[in-house]
Coordinates of C-alpha atoms and ligand atoms in Angstrom, one line a residue:
M1 CA 9.1 -9.8 46.5
S2 CA 10.3 -7.1 44.3
V3 CA 13.9 -5.9 43.9
K4 CA 15.2 -3.4 41.4
I5 CA 18.9 -3.7 40.4
F6 CA 18.9 -2.8 36.7
D7 CA 20.2 0.8 37.2
T8 CA 23.1 -0.1 39.4
P9 CA 26.6 0.4 38.0
E10 CA 27.4 -3.3 38.6
V11 CA 24.5 -4.5 36.3
Q12 CA 25.3 -1.8 33.7
Q13 CA 29.0 -2.8 33.6
F14 CA 28.0 -6.5 33.5
L15 CA 25.8 -5.8 30.4
R16 CA 28.7 -4.1 28.7
A17 CA 30.8 -7.1 29.4
V18 CA 28.1 -9.5 28.1
A19 CA 28.3 -7.8 24.7
N20 CA 32.0 -7.2 24.9
L21 CA 31.4 -3.5 24.3
D22 CA 34.8 -2.5 25.8
G23 CA 36.8 -5.4 24.4
Q24 CA 38.5 -6.0 21.1
G25 CA 37.2 -8.1 18.2
G26 CA 33.8 -9.1 17.0
D27 CA 31.4 -7.1 14.9
P28 CA 30.6 -3.7 16.2
R29 CA 27.0 -3.7 15.0
T30 CA 26.3 -7.1 16.5
K31 CA 27.8 -5.9 19.8
Q32 CA 25.6 -2.8 19.7
I33 CA 22.4 -4.7 19.0
V34 CA 23.1 -7.5 21.5
H35 CA 23.9 -5.0 24.1
R36 CA 20.6 -3.2 23.6
L37 CA 18.5 -6.4 23.3
M38 CA 20.0 -7.8 26.5
S39 CA 19.6 -4.5 28.3
D40 CA 15.9 -4.5 27.4
L41 CA 15.5 -8.1 28.6
F42 CA 17.3 -7.4 31.9
K43 CA 15.1 -4.3 32.4
A44 CA 11.9 -6.3 31.7
I45 CA 13.0 -9.0 34.2
D46 CA 13.6 -6.3 36.8
D47 CA 10.5 -4.2 36.1
L48 CA 8.1 -7.1 35.9
D49 CA 9.8 -9.3 38.5
I50 CA 9.9 -12.1 36.0
T51 CA 10.4 -15.2 38.1
P52 CA 13.0 -17.9 37.3
D53 CA 10.2 -20.3 36.5
E54 CA 8.7 -17.9 34.1
Y55 CA 12.1 -17.3 32.4
W56 CA 12.9 -21.0 32.0
T57 CA 9.4 -21.6 30.7
G58 CA 10.2 -19.0 28.0
I59 CA 13.5 -20.7 27.2
A60 CA 11.8 -24.1 26.9
W61 CA 9.3 -22.5 24.5
L62 CA 12.1 -20.9 22.4
N63 CA 13.7 -24.4 22.1
E64 CA 10.4 -25.8 21.0
L65 CA 9.9 -22.9 18.5
G66 CA 13.4 -23.5 17.0
T67 CA 12.9 -27.3 16.7
A68 CA 9.6 -26.6 14.9
G69 CA 11.3 -24.1 12.6
Q70 CA 8.7 -21.5 13.6
A71 CA 10.7 -18.3 14.4
G72 CA 9.5 -17.0 11.1
L73 CA 5.9 -17.8 11.9
I74 CA 5.6 -16.3 15.4
S75 CA 7.4 -13.1 14.1
P76 CA 4.5 -11.9 11.9
G77 CA 2.1 -13.1 14.7
L78 CA 3.8 -10.7 17.1
G79 CA 3.6 -8.0 14.5
V80 CA 7.3 -7.4 13.9
D81 CA 7.0 -8.0 10.1
H82 CA 4.2 -5.5 9.8
F83 CA 6.1 -3.0 12.0
I84 CA 9.1 -3.3 9.6
D85 CA 6.7 -2.5 6.7
L86 CA 5.4 0.6 8.6
R87 CA 9.0 1.8 9.0
L88 CA 9.7 1.2 5.2
D89 CA 6.5 3.2 4.5
A90 CA 7.7 6.0 6.7
V91 CA 11.0 6.1 4.8
D92 CA 9.2 6.3 1.5
E93 CA 7.0 9.1 2.9
Q94 CA 10.1 11.0 4.0
L95 CA 11.6 10.6 0.5
G96 CA 8.3 11.5 -1.2
V97 CA 8.0 8.1 -2.8
E98 CA 4.4 7.0 -3.5
N99 CA 3.5 3.4 -3.8
R100 CA 0.6 2.6 -6.1
T101 CA 0.4 -0.9 -4.6
P102 CA 1.1 -1.0 -0.9
R103 CA 3.8 -3.4 0.4
T104 CA 3.0 -6.1 2.9
I105 CA 4.8 -8.9 4.6
E106 CA 6.5 -11.9 2.8
G107 CA 5.7 -14.5 5.5
P108 CA 7.8 -17.6 6.0
L109 CA 6.5 -19.8 3.2
Y110 CA 8.1 -18.5 0.0
V111 CA 10.3 -21.0 -1.9
A112 CA 12.8 -19.8 -4.5
G113 CA 13.2 -21.6 -7.8
A114 CA 9.6 -21.9 -9.0
P115 CA 9.1 -22.7 -12.7
V116 CA 9.3 -19.7 -15.0
E117 CA 6.5 -18.9 -17.6
H118 CA 6.0 -16.1 -20.0
G119 CA 2.8 -14.0 -20.0
F120 CA 0.6 -16.8 -18.7
A121 CA 0.9 -19.6 -16.2
R122 CA -1.2 -22.2 -14.6
L123 CA -0.2 -22.4 -11.0
D124 CA -2.1 -25.4 -9.7
D125 CA -1.5 -29.0 -11.0
G126 CA -5.2 -29.9 -10.8
S127 CA -4.9 -32.3 -7.9
D128 CA -6.9 -30.2 -5.4
E129 CA -10.4 -31.5 -6.3
S130 CA -12.3 -29.0 -4.3
G131 CA -10.4 -26.2 -6.0
H132 CA -12.6 -23.5 -7.6
P133 CA -10.9 -22.1 -10.8
L134 CA -9.5 -18.6 -10.4
V135 CA -8.1 -16.4 -13.2
M136 CA -6.2 -13.2 -12.4
Q137 CA -4.5 -10.8 -14.7
G138 CA -2.9 -7.4 -14.4
T139 CA -0.2 -5.0 -15.6
V140 CA 3.0 -4.2 -13.8
Y141 CA 3.7 -0.4 -13.9
D142 CA 7.0 1.2 -13.0
A143 CA 7.5 4.2 -10.7
E144 CA 6.5 6.6 -13.4
G145 CA 3.3 4.8 -14.1
K146 CA 4.5 3.3 -17.4
P147 CA 4.0 -0.5 -18.1
A148 CA 7.1 -2.6 -17.3
P149 CA 7.6 -5.2 -20.1
G150 CA 9.5 -8.2 -18.9
A151 CA 8.8 -7.5 -15.2
Q152 CA 9.0 -10.6 -13.0
V153 CA 5.8 -11.6 -11.1
E154 CA 6.5 -14.3 -8.5
V155 CA 3.2 -15.7 -7.2
W156 CA 2.5 -18.3 -4.5
H157 CA -0.5 -19.4 -2.4
C158 CA -1.9 -22.3 -0.5
D159 CA -4.5 -24.9 -1.5
T160 CA -8.1 -25.4 -0.2
R161 CA -6.9 -27.0 3.0
G162 CA -4.6 -24.0 3.7
F163 CA -1.4 -26.0 2.9
Y164 CA 1.5 -24.7 0.9
S165 CA 3.6 -27.0 -1.3
H166 CA 7.0 -27.7 0.4
F167 CA 5.2 -27.2 3.8
D168 CA 2.3 -29.6 3.3
P169 CA 2.1 -31.8 6.5
T170 CA 0.2 -34.5 4.5
G171 CA 3.0 -34.6 1.9
K172 CA 0.4 -34.6 -0.8
Q173 CA 1.6 -31.7 -3.0
A174 CA 4.2 -31.8 -5.8
P175 CA 7.1 -29.4 -5.4
F176 CA 6.2 -25.9 -6.6
N177 CA 2.5 -26.6 -6.8
M178 CA 0.8 -23.1 -6.8
R179 CA 4.2 -21.3 -7.2
R180 CA 5.3 -19.7 -10.4
T181 CA 7.4 -16.9 -11.8
I182 CA 5.6 -15.2 -14.6
I183 CA 7.5 -12.9 -17.0
A184 CA 5.2 -10.0 -18.0
D185 CA 4.7 -9.5 -21.8
E186 CA 5.7 -6.6 -24.0
Q187 CA 2.9 -4.5 -22.5
G188 CA 3.8 -5.4 -18.9
R189 CA 0.9 -7.8 -18.6
Y190 CA 0.7 -11.0 -16.6
R191 CA -2.1 -13.6 -16.3
F192 CA -2.6 -16.8 -14.4
R193 CA -5.0 -19.6 -13.8
S194 CA -5.1 -21.3 -10.4
I195 CA -7.7 -22.2 -7.7
V196 CA -9.2 -19.9 -5.1
P197 CA -7.0 -20.5 -2.0
S198 CA -8.4 -21.0 1.5
G199 CA -7.2 -19.2 4.6
Y200 CA -4.2 -20.4 6.5
G201 CA -3.9 -21.6 10.1
V202 CA -0.8 -22.1 12.2
P203 CA -0.1 -25.8 12.9
P204 CA -2.4 -27.1 15.7
G205 CA -0.5 -27.8 18.9
S206 CA 2.6 -25.9 17.7
P207 CA 4.6 -23.6 19.9
T208 CA 3.3 -20.7 17.8
E209 CA -0.3 -21.7 18.5
K210 CA 0.4 -22.1 22.2
L211 CA 1.7 -18.6 22.6
L212 CA -1.2 -17.1 20.6
T213 CA -3.6 -19.1 22.7
A214 CA -2.0 -17.7 25.9
L215 CA -2.6 -14.2 24.4
G216 CA -6.3 -15.1 23.8
R217 CA -5.6 -14.9 20.0
H218 CA -6.2 -17.2 17.0
G219 CA -3.6 -18.2 14.5
Q220 CA -5.7 -17.8 11.3
R221 CA -5.0 -15.8 8.1
P222 CA -7.7 -14.9 5.6
A223 CA -7.4 -16.3 2.0
H224 CA -4.5 -14.5 0.3
I225 CA -2.1 -14.7 -2.6
H226 CA 1.6 -13.6 -2.3
F227 CA 3.6 -11.6 -4.9
F228 CA 7.2 -10.5 -5.4
I229 CA 7.3 -8.0 -8.3
S230 CA 10.7 -7.1 -9.7
A231 CA 12.2 -5.5 -12.8
D232 CA 15.7 -4.4 -13.9
G233 CA 16.6 -1.1 -12.4
H234 CA 13.7 -1.1 -9.9
R235 CA 13.4 -2.1 -6.3
K236 CA 11.4 -5.2 -5.6
L237 CA 7.8 -5.1 -4.3
T238 CA 6.7 -7.7 -1.7
T239 CA 3.0 -7.8 -1.4
Q240 CA -0.2 -9.9 -1.2
I241 CA -3.8 -9.7 -2.1
N242 CA -6.4 -10.6 0.6
L243 CA -9.7 -12.0 -0.7
A244 CA -12.7 -9.9 0.4
H245 CA -15.1 -12.8 0.8
D246 CA -13.1 -14.4 3.7
P247 CA -14.7 -13.5 7.0
L248 CA -11.2 -13.0 8.5
V249 CA -10.1 -10.5 5.9
N250 CA -9.7 -7.9 8.6
D251 CA -8.7 -10.3 11.4
D252 CA -5.4 -11.6 10.2
F253 CA -3.1 -13.1 12.9
A254 CA -0.1 -12.0 10.8
H255 CA -1.4 -8.4 10.4
A256 CA -0.8 -8.4 6.7
T257 CA -4.1 -7.1 5.4
R258 CA -3.9 -3.5 4.2
D259 CA -6.1 -0.9 2.5
G260 CA -5.6 -1.3 -1.2
L261 CA -4.9 -5.0 -1.1
V262 CA -8.4 -6.4 -0.5
C263 CA -9.7 -7.9 -3.7
E264 CA -13.2 -9.2 -4.6
V265 CA -13.3 -12.5 -6.4
V266 CA -16.0 -12.2 -9.1
E267 CA -17.9 -15.4 -9.9
R268 CA -18.4 -16.0 -13.7
T269 CA -20.8 -18.8 -14.5
D270 CA -22.0 -18.2 -18.1
E271 CA -20.1 -19.8 -20.9
A272 CA -19.9 -16.6 -23.0
S273 CA -18.2 -14.7 -20.1
I274 CA -15.8 -17.6 -19.4
K275 CA -14.9 -17.8 -23.0
A276 CA -14.4 -14.0 -23.2
H277 CA -12.2 -14.0 -20.2
G278 CA -10.4 -17.2 -21.0
M279 CA -9.1 -19.8 -18.7
D280 CA -5.9 -21.3 -20.1
G281 CA -4.2 -18.9 -22.4
P282 CA -2.4 -15.6 -22.5
F283 CA -4.2 -12.3 -23.3
G284 CA -6.2 -12.2 -26.5
Ligands
LIG1 C1 1.3 -17.5 5.8 O1 0.7 -18.1 4.7 C2 1.6 -16.3 5.7 O2 1.4 -15.7 4.5 C3 2.2 -15.6 6.8 C4 2.5 -14.2 6.6 C5 2.3 -16.2 8.0 C6 2.0 -17.5 8.0 C7 1.5 -18.2 7.0
LIG2 FE1 0.7 -17.0 3.0

């Protein structure tokens, strides 16, 4: 059976009352947003004839999601994080701001307070025995294209099982493993040694995975490394690199892969090359 009551004055007035639009007190912006979101929900229930059983199934899922602390995990899965990036890109375009390195989503697994190092850092503590050594270096440039000495490079990534420190279900990683803040040198350069990370998968059996499965989707991310880049007087860049060798590099459940952020890992096996590129020290 299908009934349509959304557009009736009674329902419209009821929605205004729900958000206290015509009453005193509260925060005007919160009232405006809640009024709009509840209106959109009521309209969806009406349009799609969402049944009570379907609605209460959704509520039970939300409770499960909250208990698991996964609101921040399903959010990129449903594309909201990437949509917000597209809106920020559109603002930049309107202002004529060009981004040499594209932004992409933060994700839910950053932890503040990582150890701070100058110029060079080793990110991994050596405990991941299947870890393949990785060296990355670069220069932070400002909006004018000039190197940015003293810029802050926050970097974090997961291990070869796809687990991040502080979120490791096996409890096997030390705090801040594979998380560092590197202060760029006088020429804006940073350099780190770590291991090549694996891709990430949402926890098996989790509410996030259940919804993705119901959509016929997977919950996998390609191997990637996260960055926050910041410097005095400049806005912060949130980005990632996605590793080109991962078969899922263009099939990311979190929709974070972007043109300009896909990087090739180059294998170096000869001693001379390893020596020339260095493993454990700053530039030089
Ligand atoms: C991650 O590692 C991640 O980067 C994102 C965006 C979502 C889930 C896990
Ligand atoms: Fe990640």
